[in-house]
Coordinates of C-alpha atoms and ligand atoms in Angstrom, one line a residue:
M260 CA 76.6 221.1 -18.3
K261 CA 75.4 219.4 -15.1
V262 CA 72.0 218.9 -13.5
Y263 CA 72.2 218.5 -9.8
L264 CA 69.4 217.7 -7.4
S265 CA 69.2 219.1 -3.9
P266 CA 69.5 216.7 -1.0
D267 CA 65.7 217.0 -0.3
E268 CA 65.0 215.9 -3.9
L269 CA 66.6 212.5 -3.2
P270 CA 63.9 209.9 -4.0
R271 CA 62.4 208.3 -0.9
K272 CA 61.0 205.2 -2.5
W273 CA 62.4 202.5 -4.8
F274 CA 60.4 201.5 -7.9
N275 CA 59.4 197.9 -8.4
I276 CA 58.6 197.1 -12.1
V277 CA 57.1 193.6 -11.3
P278 CA 53.5 194.9 -11.1
Y279 CA 53.9 196.0 -14.7
L280 CA 54.8 192.6 -16.1
S281 CA 52.2 191.1 -18.5
E282 CA 52.7 187.7 -16.9
P283 CA 54.2 186.5 -13.6
L284 CA 58.0 186.2 -13.4
P285 CA 59.0 182.5 -13.5
P286 CA 59.9 181.7 -9.9
P287 CA 63.3 180.4 -8.7
L288 CA 63.2 176.6 -8.3
D289 CA 64.6 174.4 -5.6
P290 CA 67.3 172.3 -7.4
E291 CA 66.2 169.1 -5.5
T292 CA 62.4 169.3 -5.8
K293 CA 62.2 171.5 -8.9
K294 CA 59.3 173.3 -7.1
P295 CA 59.4 177.0 -6.4
V296 CA 61.8 177.8 -3.5
S297 CA 60.1 178.5 -0.2
P298 CA 60.9 181.7 1.6
E299 CA 62.0 179.5 4.6
K300 CA 64.8 178.0 2.5
L301 CA 66.0 181.5 1.4
L302 CA 66.0 182.6 5.1
V303 CA 69.1 180.5 5.6
I304 CA 71.2 183.0 3.6
F305 CA 69.0 186.1 3.3
P306 CA 67.2 188.3 5.9
M307 CA 63.4 188.4 5.7
P308 CA 63.0 192.0 4.6
L309 CA 65.1 191.3 1.5
I310 CA 63.1 188.1 0.8
E311 CA 59.9 190.1 1.0
Q312 CA 61.3 192.6 -1.5
E313 CA 62.4 189.8 -3.7
M314 CA 58.8 188.6 -4.0
S315 CA 57.1 192.0 -3.6
M316 CA 54.2 193.1 -5.9
E317 CA 54.1 196.6 -4.5
E318 CA 55.1 199.3 -7.0
W319 CA 56.8 201.6 -4.4
I320 CA 58.9 200.5 -1.5
P321 CA 60.0 203.1 1.1
I322 CA 63.8 203.6 1.5
P323 CA 64.7 203.4 5.2
E324 CA 65.9 206.7 6.8
E325 CA 69.2 205.0 7.8
V326 CA 69.9 204.1 4.2
L327 CA 68.9 207.5 2.9
Q328 CA 71.4 209.1 5.3
I329 CA 74.3 207.0 3.9
Y330 CA 73.1 207.6 0.3
G331 CA 73.5 211.3 1.2
L332 CA 77.3 210.8 1.3
W333 CA 77.3 210.8 -2.6
R334 CA 73.6 211.0 -3.8
P335 CA 71.9 212.5 -5.7
T336 CA 74.5 211.9 -8.4
P337 CA 74.8 214.4 -11.2
L338 CA 73.3 214.1 -14.7
I339 CA 75.9 215.4 -17.1
R340 CA 75.5 216.5 -20.7
A341 CA 78.5 215.2 -22.7
L342 CA 78.8 218.4 -24.8
N343 CA 82.5 217.8 -25.8
L344 CA 81.7 214.3 -27.0
E345 CA 78.8 215.6 -29.0
R346 CA 81.0 218.3 -30.6
F347 CA 83.7 215.8 -31.4
L348 CA 81.2 213.5 -33.1
E349 CA 79.5 216.5 -34.8
T350 CA 76.2 214.9 -33.9
P351 CA 72.9 216.8 -33.5
A352 CA 72.0 214.3 -30.8
K353 CA 72.0 215.4 -27.1
I354 CA 74.0 212.9 -25.0
F355 CA 73.5 212.7 -21.2
Y356 CA 75.0 210.4 -18.6
K357 CA 74.2 209.6 -15.1
H358 CA 77.5 209.6 -13.2
E359 CA 77.5 206.7 -10.7
G360 CA 81.3 206.8 -10.5
V361 CA 81.1 209.6 -7.8
S362 CA 80.3 207.1 -5.0
P363 CA 83.2 206.4 -2.6
P364 CA 83.7 202.8 -4.0
G365 CA 83.4 204.3 -7.5
S366 CA 80.4 202.6 -9.0
H367 CA 76.6 202.1 -8.6
K368 CA 77.1 199.0 -6.4
P369 CA 76.9 200.7 -3.0
N370 CA 73.2 201.6 -3.8
T371 CA 72.3 198.0 -3.0
A372 CA 75.3 197.2 -0.7
V373 CA 74.2 199.8 1.8
S374 CA 70.6 198.6 1.7
Q375 CA 71.5 195.0 2.1
A376 CA 73.8 195.7 5.0
Y377 CA 71.0 197.7 6.7
Y378 CA 68.4 194.9 6.4
N379 CA 70.8 192.3 7.6
K380 CA 71.8 194.4 10.6
I381 CA 68.2 194.9 11.7
S382 CA 67.6 191.1 11.3
G383 CA 70.3 190.3 13.8
I384 CA 73.0 189.2 11.4
K385 CA 76.6 189.7 12.4
K386 CA 78.6 188.9 9.2
L387 CA 78.1 189.0 5.4
A388 CA 79.9 186.7 3.1
T389 CA 80.2 187.4 -0.6
E390 CA 82.3 186.9 -3.7
T391 CA 84.0 189.5 -5.9
G392 CA 85.5 189.4 -9.3
A393 CA 87.6 192.5 -10.0
G394 CA 86.6 193.8 -6.6
Q395 CA 83.9 196.4 -7.3
W396 CA 81.2 194.5 -5.4
G397 CA 83.5 193.4 -2.6
S398 CA 84.7 196.9 -2.0
S399 CA 81.1 198.2 -2.1
L400 CA 80.0 195.7 0.5
A401 CA 83.1 196.4 2.7
F402 CA 82.2 200.1 2.5
A403 CA 78.6 199.4 3.4
T404 CA 79.0 196.9 6.2
Q405 CA 81.3 199.2 8.3
F406 CA 78.4 201.7 8.8
F407 CA 76.4 199.0 10.5
G408 CA 79.1 197.3 12.5
L409 CA 78.8 194.1 10.4
E410 CA 81.8 191.9 9.6
C411 CA 82.5 191.3 5.9
E412 CA 84.2 188.3 4.3
V413 CA 85.0 188.4 0.7
Y414 CA 86.0 185.5 -1.7
M415 CA 88.0 187.2 -4.4
V416 CA 88.7 185.4 -7.7
R417 CA 92.4 184.6 -7.4
A418 CA 93.4 186.0 -10.8
S419 CA 92.0 189.4 -9.7
F420 CA 93.4 189.0 -6.2
K421 CA 96.9 188.9 -7.8
Q422 CA 96.4 191.3 -10.6
K423 CA 94.3 194.0 -8.8
P424 CA 95.8 194.6 -5.4
Y425 CA 94.3 198.1 -5.1
R426 CA 90.7 196.9 -4.8
R427 CA 91.8 194.3 -2.2
I428 CA 93.5 197.0 -0.2
L429 CA 90.4 199.1 -0.4
M430 CA 88.3 196.2 1.0
E431 CA 90.8 195.7 3.8
L432 CA 90.9 199.5 4.5
W433 CA 87.1 199.4 4.9
G434 CA 87.6 196.5 7.4
A435 CA 86.8 193.4 5.3
K436 CA 88.6 190.0 5.3
V437 CA 89.6 189.0 1.8
E438 CA 90.3 185.4 0.7
P439 CA 91.7 184.4 -2.7
S440 CA 89.2 181.9 -4.3
P441 CA 89.2 179.0 -4.7
S442 CA 90.3 178.8 -1.0
P443 CA 91.0 175.8 1.2
H444 CA 88.4 177.0 3.7
T445 CA 85.3 175.7 2.1
K446 CA 84.2 172.4 0.5
A447 CA 83.4 174.2 -2.7
G448 CA 86.8 175.9 -2.9
K449 CA 88.8 172.9 -1.7
Q450 CA 87.8 170.6 -4.6
F451 CA 89.6 173.1 -6.9
Y452 CA 92.3 174.3 -4.5
E453 CA 93.6 170.8 -3.9
I454 CA 94.1 170.1 -7.6
D455 CA 95.8 173.5 -8.1
P456 CA 96.6 175.9 -5.2
E457 CA 97.2 178.6 -7.8
H458 CA 93.8 177.9 -9.5
P459 CA 92.9 181.3 -11.1
G460 CA 89.3 180.9 -9.9
S461 CA 86.0 182.1 -11.4
L462 CA 83.0 184.1 -10.1
G463 CA 80.9 181.0 -10.1
I464 CA 83.3 179.2 -7.7
A465 CA 83.6 182.2 -5.5
I466 CA 79.8 182.5 -5.2
S467 CA 79.7 178.8 -4.2
E468 CA 82.3 179.5 -1.4
A469 CA 80.5 182.5 0.0
I470 CA 77.1 180.8 0.0
E471 CA 78.6 177.8 1.8
R472 CA 79.8 180.1 4.5
A473 CA 76.3 181.5 4.9
F474 CA 74.8 178.0 5.0
E475 CA 77.2 176.9 7.7
D476 CA 76.9 179.8 10.2
K477 CA 73.6 181.0 11.5
S478 CA 74.8 184.6 12.1
T479 CA 76.4 184.8 8.7
N480 CA 74.3 185.7 5.6
Y481 CA 75.2 186.0 1.9
A482 CA 74.9 189.1 -0.2
L483 CA 74.7 189.2 -4.0
G484 CA 75.6 192.4 -5.9
S485 CA 73.5 191.8 -9.0
V486 CA 70.9 189.6 -10.7
L487 CA 68.3 189.3 -7.9
N488 CA 65.0 191.4 -7.9
H489 CA 65.9 193.2 -4.7
V490 CA 69.2 194.3 -6.1
L491 CA 67.6 195.7 -9.2
L492 CA 65.0 197.4 -6.9
H493 CA 67.7 199.2 -4.9
Q494 CA 69.3 200.4 -8.1
T495 CA 66.2 202.2 -9.3
I496 CA 67.3 205.2 -7.3
I497 CA 69.5 205.9 -10.4
G498 CA 66.6 206.0 -12.8
L499 CA 64.3 207.9 -10.5
E500 CA 66.8 210.6 -10.0
A501 CA 67.6 210.7 -13.8
E502 CA 63.8 211.1 -14.5
L503 CA 63.6 214.1 -12.3
Q504 CA 66.8 215.6 -13.8
M505 CA 65.5 215.1 -17.4
Q506 CA 62.2 216.7 -16.3
K507 CA 64.1 219.8 -15.1
L508 CA 65.5 220.1 -18.6
G509 CA 62.1 219.5 -20.2
L510 CA 63.5 216.5 -22.1
Y511 CA 62.7 212.8 -22.4
P512 CA 65.2 210.3 -23.7
D513 CA 64.7 208.6 -27.1
Y514 CA 67.5 206.1 -26.3
I515 CA 68.6 204.7 -22.9
V516 CA 71.8 202.7 -22.8
G517 CA 73.6 200.7 -20.2
C518 CA 76.2 197.9 -19.9
V519 CA 75.0 194.5 -18.6
G520 CA 76.9 192.1 -16.4
G521 CA 74.1 190.8 -14.3
G522 CA 71.8 193.6 -15.2
S523 CA 71.6 195.8 -12.1
N524 CA 73.0 199.1 -13.2
F525 CA 71.1 198.8 -16.5
A526 CA 67.8 198.0 -14.8
G527 CA 68.4 200.7 -12.2
L528 CA 68.6 203.4 -14.8
V529 CA 66.0 201.9 -17.2
F530 CA 63.1 200.5 -15.2
P531 CA 61.6 203.8 -14.1
F532 CA 61.6 204.9 -17.8
L533 CA 60.5 201.5 -19.1
K534 CA 57.3 201.8 -17.0
H535 CA 56.3 204.7 -19.4
K536 CA 56.9 202.5 -22.4
I537 CA 54.8 199.7 -21.0
T538 CA 51.9 202.1 -20.1
G539 CA 52.1 203.7 -23.6
E540 CA 53.0 207.2 -22.3
H541 CA 56.4 207.1 -24.0
P542 CA 56.2 204.3 -26.5
Q543 CA 59.1 205.5 -28.7
T544 CA 62.0 205.1 -26.2
E545 CA 64.5 202.4 -27.1
F546 CA 66.4 200.6 -24.3
W547 CA 69.8 199.1 -25.2
A548 CA 71.6 196.5 -23.1
V549 CA 75.3 196.3 -24.1
E550 CA 77.5 193.3 -23.4
P551 CA 81.0 192.1 -24.3
E552 CA 81.3 189.7 -27.3
A553 CA 83.3 187.5 -25.0
C554 CA 80.3 187.0 -22.7
P555 CA 77.2 187.5 -24.9
T556 CA 74.5 186.4 -22.5
L557 CA 71.5 188.1 -24.0
T558 CA 72.6 188.1 -27.6
K559 CA 73.7 184.5 -27.8
G560 CA 72.5 182.8 -24.6
E561 CA 69.5 180.4 -24.2
Y562 CA 66.3 181.4 -22.2
R563 CA 66.0 178.5 -19.7
Y564 CA 66.4 177.5 -16.0
D565 CA 70.0 177.4 -14.9
Y566 CA 72.1 177.6 -11.7
G567 CA 73.5 181.0 -10.6
D568 CA 76.9 179.5 -9.5
T569 CA 79.3 176.8 -10.8
V570 CA 78.8 174.2 -8.1
G571 CA 75.0 174.2 -8.1
L572 CA 74.2 175.6 -4.6
T573 CA 71.8 178.4 -5.8
P574 CA 68.2 177.9 -6.8
L575 CA 67.6 177.4 -10.6
I576 CA 66.6 180.6 -12.1
K577 CA 64.9 181.3 -15.5
M578 CA 67.3 183.5 -17.4
Y579 CA 69.3 183.9 -20.6
T580 CA 72.4 181.9 -19.9
L581 CA 75.6 180.7 -21.5
G582 CA 75.6 177.7 -19.1
A583 CA 76.6 177.7 -15.4
D584 CA 80.0 176.2 -16.4
F585 CA 80.8 178.8 -19.0
V586 CA 84.2 180.4 -18.5
P587 CA 84.5 183.6 -20.4
S588 CA 87.9 184.7 -21.6
P589 CA 89.7 187.1 -19.2
I590 CA 88.5 190.4 -20.7
H591 CA 89.3 193.5 -18.7
A592 CA 85.6 194.3 -17.9
G593 CA 85.6 191.9 -15.0
G594 CA 82.1 193.0 -14.0
L595 CA 80.6 191.7 -17.3
R596 CA 81.9 188.2 -17.1
Y597 CA 78.8 186.5 -15.7
H598 CA 77.1 183.5 -17.5
G599 CA 73.6 184.6 -16.7
D600 CA 71.5 187.8 -16.3
A601 CA 68.8 189.1 -13.9
P602 CA 65.5 187.1 -14.5
L603 CA 63.5 190.4 -14.4
L604 CA 65.7 191.9 -17.2
C605 CA 65.6 188.6 -19.1
A606 CA 61.8 188.4 -19.0
L607 CA 61.5 192.0 -20.3
Y608 CA 64.1 191.3 -23.0
H609 CA 62.2 188.1 -23.9
H610 CA 59.0 190.1 -24.4
G611 CA 60.7 192.6 -26.7
F612 CA 60.9 195.7 -24.4
I613 CA 64.7 195.8 -24.4
K614 CA 67.2 195.4 -27.2
A615 CA 70.7 194.0 -26.8
C616 CA 74.0 194.2 -28.7
A617 CA 77.6 193.0 -28.1
Y618 CA 81.0 194.6 -28.9
P619 CA 84.6 193.3 -29.0
Q620 CA 87.0 194.6 -26.3
E621 CA 89.1 196.6 -28.7
E622 CA 86.2 198.8 -29.9
V623 CA 85.0 199.3 -26.3
F624 CA 88.4 200.6 -25.1
K625 CA 88.6 202.9 -28.1
A626 CA 85.3 204.4 -27.0
G627 CA 86.5 204.6 -23.4
V628 CA 89.6 206.5 -24.4
L629 CA 87.6 208.9 -26.6
F630 CA 85.3 209.6 -23.7
A631 CA 88.2 210.2 -21.4
R632 CA 89.8 212.6 -24.0
T633 CA 86.6 214.6 -24.5
E634 CA 84.7 214.4 -21.2
G635 CA 87.7 214.0 -18.9
T636 CA 86.4 211.2 -16.7
V637 CA 88.0 207.8 -17.3
P638 CA 85.1 205.3 -17.5
A639 CA 85.2 201.8 -16.1
P640 CA 85.8 199.3 -18.8
E641 CA 82.3 198.0 -18.1
S642 CA 80.7 201.4 -18.6
A643 CA 82.8 201.9 -21.8
H644 CA 80.5 199.2 -23.4
A645 CA 77.6 201.6 -23.0
I646 CA 79.7 204.5 -24.4
K647 CA 80.5 202.5 -27.5
K648 CA 76.8 202.0 -28.2
V649 CA 76.1 205.7 -27.5
I650 CA 78.7 206.8 -30.0
D651 CA 77.2 204.5 -32.6
L652 CA 73.7 205.9 -32.0
A653 CA 75.0 209.5 -32.0
L654 CA 76.7 208.8 -35.4
E655 CA 73.5 207.4 -36.7
C656 CA 71.7 210.6 -35.6
K657 CA 74.3 212.5 -37.5
K658 CA 73.7 210.5 -40.7
N659 CA 69.9 210.9 -40.4
K660 CA 70.1 214.5 -39.1
E661 CA 68.1 213.6 -36.0
E662 CA 68.2 215.6 -32.8
K663 CA 67.5 212.6 -30.5
V664 CA 68.1 212.5 -26.8
I665 CA 70.5 209.8 -25.6
L666 CA 70.9 208.9 -21.9
F667 CA 73.4 206.3 -20.6
N668 CA 74.7 205.1 -17.3
L669 CA 78.3 205.7 -16.4
S670 CA 78.2 202.8 -14.0
G671 CA 81.6 203.5 -12.6
H672 CA 85.0 205.2 -13.0
G673 CA 88.0 203.4 -14.4
Y674 CA 90.8 204.7 -12.0
F675 CA 91.4 201.2 -10.7
D676 CA 91.5 199.8 -14.2
L677 CA 94.4 201.8 -15.5
S678 CA 96.5 198.7 -16.2
A679 CA 93.8 197.6 -18.6
Y680 CA 94.0 201.0 -20.4
D681 CA 97.8 200.7 -20.3
A682 CA 97.6 197.4 -22.1
Y683 CA 95.2 198.9 -24.7
L684 CA 97.3 202.0 -25.3
R685 CA 100.4 199.8 -25.8
G686 CA 98.6 197.7 -28.3
E687 CA 98.8 194.6 -26.1
F688 CA 95.2 193.3 -26.6
Ligands
PLP822 C1 79.7 195.3 -11.4 C2 79.7 196.4 -12.4 C3 78.9 196.3 -13.6 C4 78.1 195.1 -14.0 O1 77.1 194.7 -13.1 P1 75.6 195.0 -13.4 O2 74.8 194.2 -12.3 O3 75.3 194.4 -14.7 O4 75.4 196.4 -13.3 C5 78.9 197.3 -14.5 N1 79.7 198.4 -14.3 C6 80.4 198.6 -13.1 C7 81.3 199.8 -13.0 C8 80.5 197.6 -12.2 O5 81.2 197.7 -11.1

């Protein structure tokens, strides 16, 4: 069962949760002065409209017409009831998912990539530099920049560059230049490249490389695919659509579940609903952030100021962190291997509005395979983390004979991750 929205029901504003926080968000700090970063400093790598959104106290921010037009290529996305999964589990719970895997790059990430490309374009920028792990963000930015005639340069973690050629090809197909990282082209990359030209790389190193490119060249900016307030803001289109879709069914979720890498798809689905918990309209809803045991940022990290990258080029941000030099084991859910999380999500978690749990890879893939065998769609390994939690909640509902409503984000499809499923099916984990 699917709930579609018509094109004219596409939300026309993003939702900013910041005005609902009980205390101000701890600001990003300049690593040199330890004072809040000035907007002028951020202007070296970000365009003004995005800096304004980063600091905005407005609850509603209009989505530009140009962005809405491109969203229209795949949005509104369907809300789907996972009836076969419910039947298989014999649960009285109703399970719904928001299918973000229907976008051309196959995940939620173009929701912000398109917006960021647009604001950079109208600010006179010619090129965007970025990093990518498994390639989901890089391919989303490549997809987005071509609509606005921007160049796109992607530093791709070398291990993935070698193991995942299809995402690299996708980026090149959408016109991007892709460099394996660490590369010899930046100071940040060189220090690792010269020791070992086959260095497998990390997301932290690749971020440092992309930021350095933006620092160096006036017409090049940097784009980040998660963590920052403006990224989470752009992703709220997911939750705003889902809210409308649930309304059409006359239902309100008791549980909302999402996987967390940096926190953007989770926040995107959750924040519009979380507002109603904060205001006391729907106090019962539980929000579950799911992470891998191999990178347990919320469940095991410390809440403190830390760098966003490995080399220390980014501002210090207050977040749950495993340490900027933390190198997670190479699990297949590449999008969840980040040492920190979005400051906005961390603050809400710190204040008890959000719960978190972590699962080992084997259980996650078992859940992903069950989903594929009942619902058909192969989930991204990242999204399978959310599915694992949903299955556990649905089984709890069965035990307690509770007809609860569960909503989760299918943040992406897994058709570029088949080699990971292959390894799982062959028992090679
Ligand atoms: C990148 C990615 C994630 C993790 O990033 P968040 O910012 O935490 O959403 C999750 N799922 C998919 C499919 C991704 O591509």
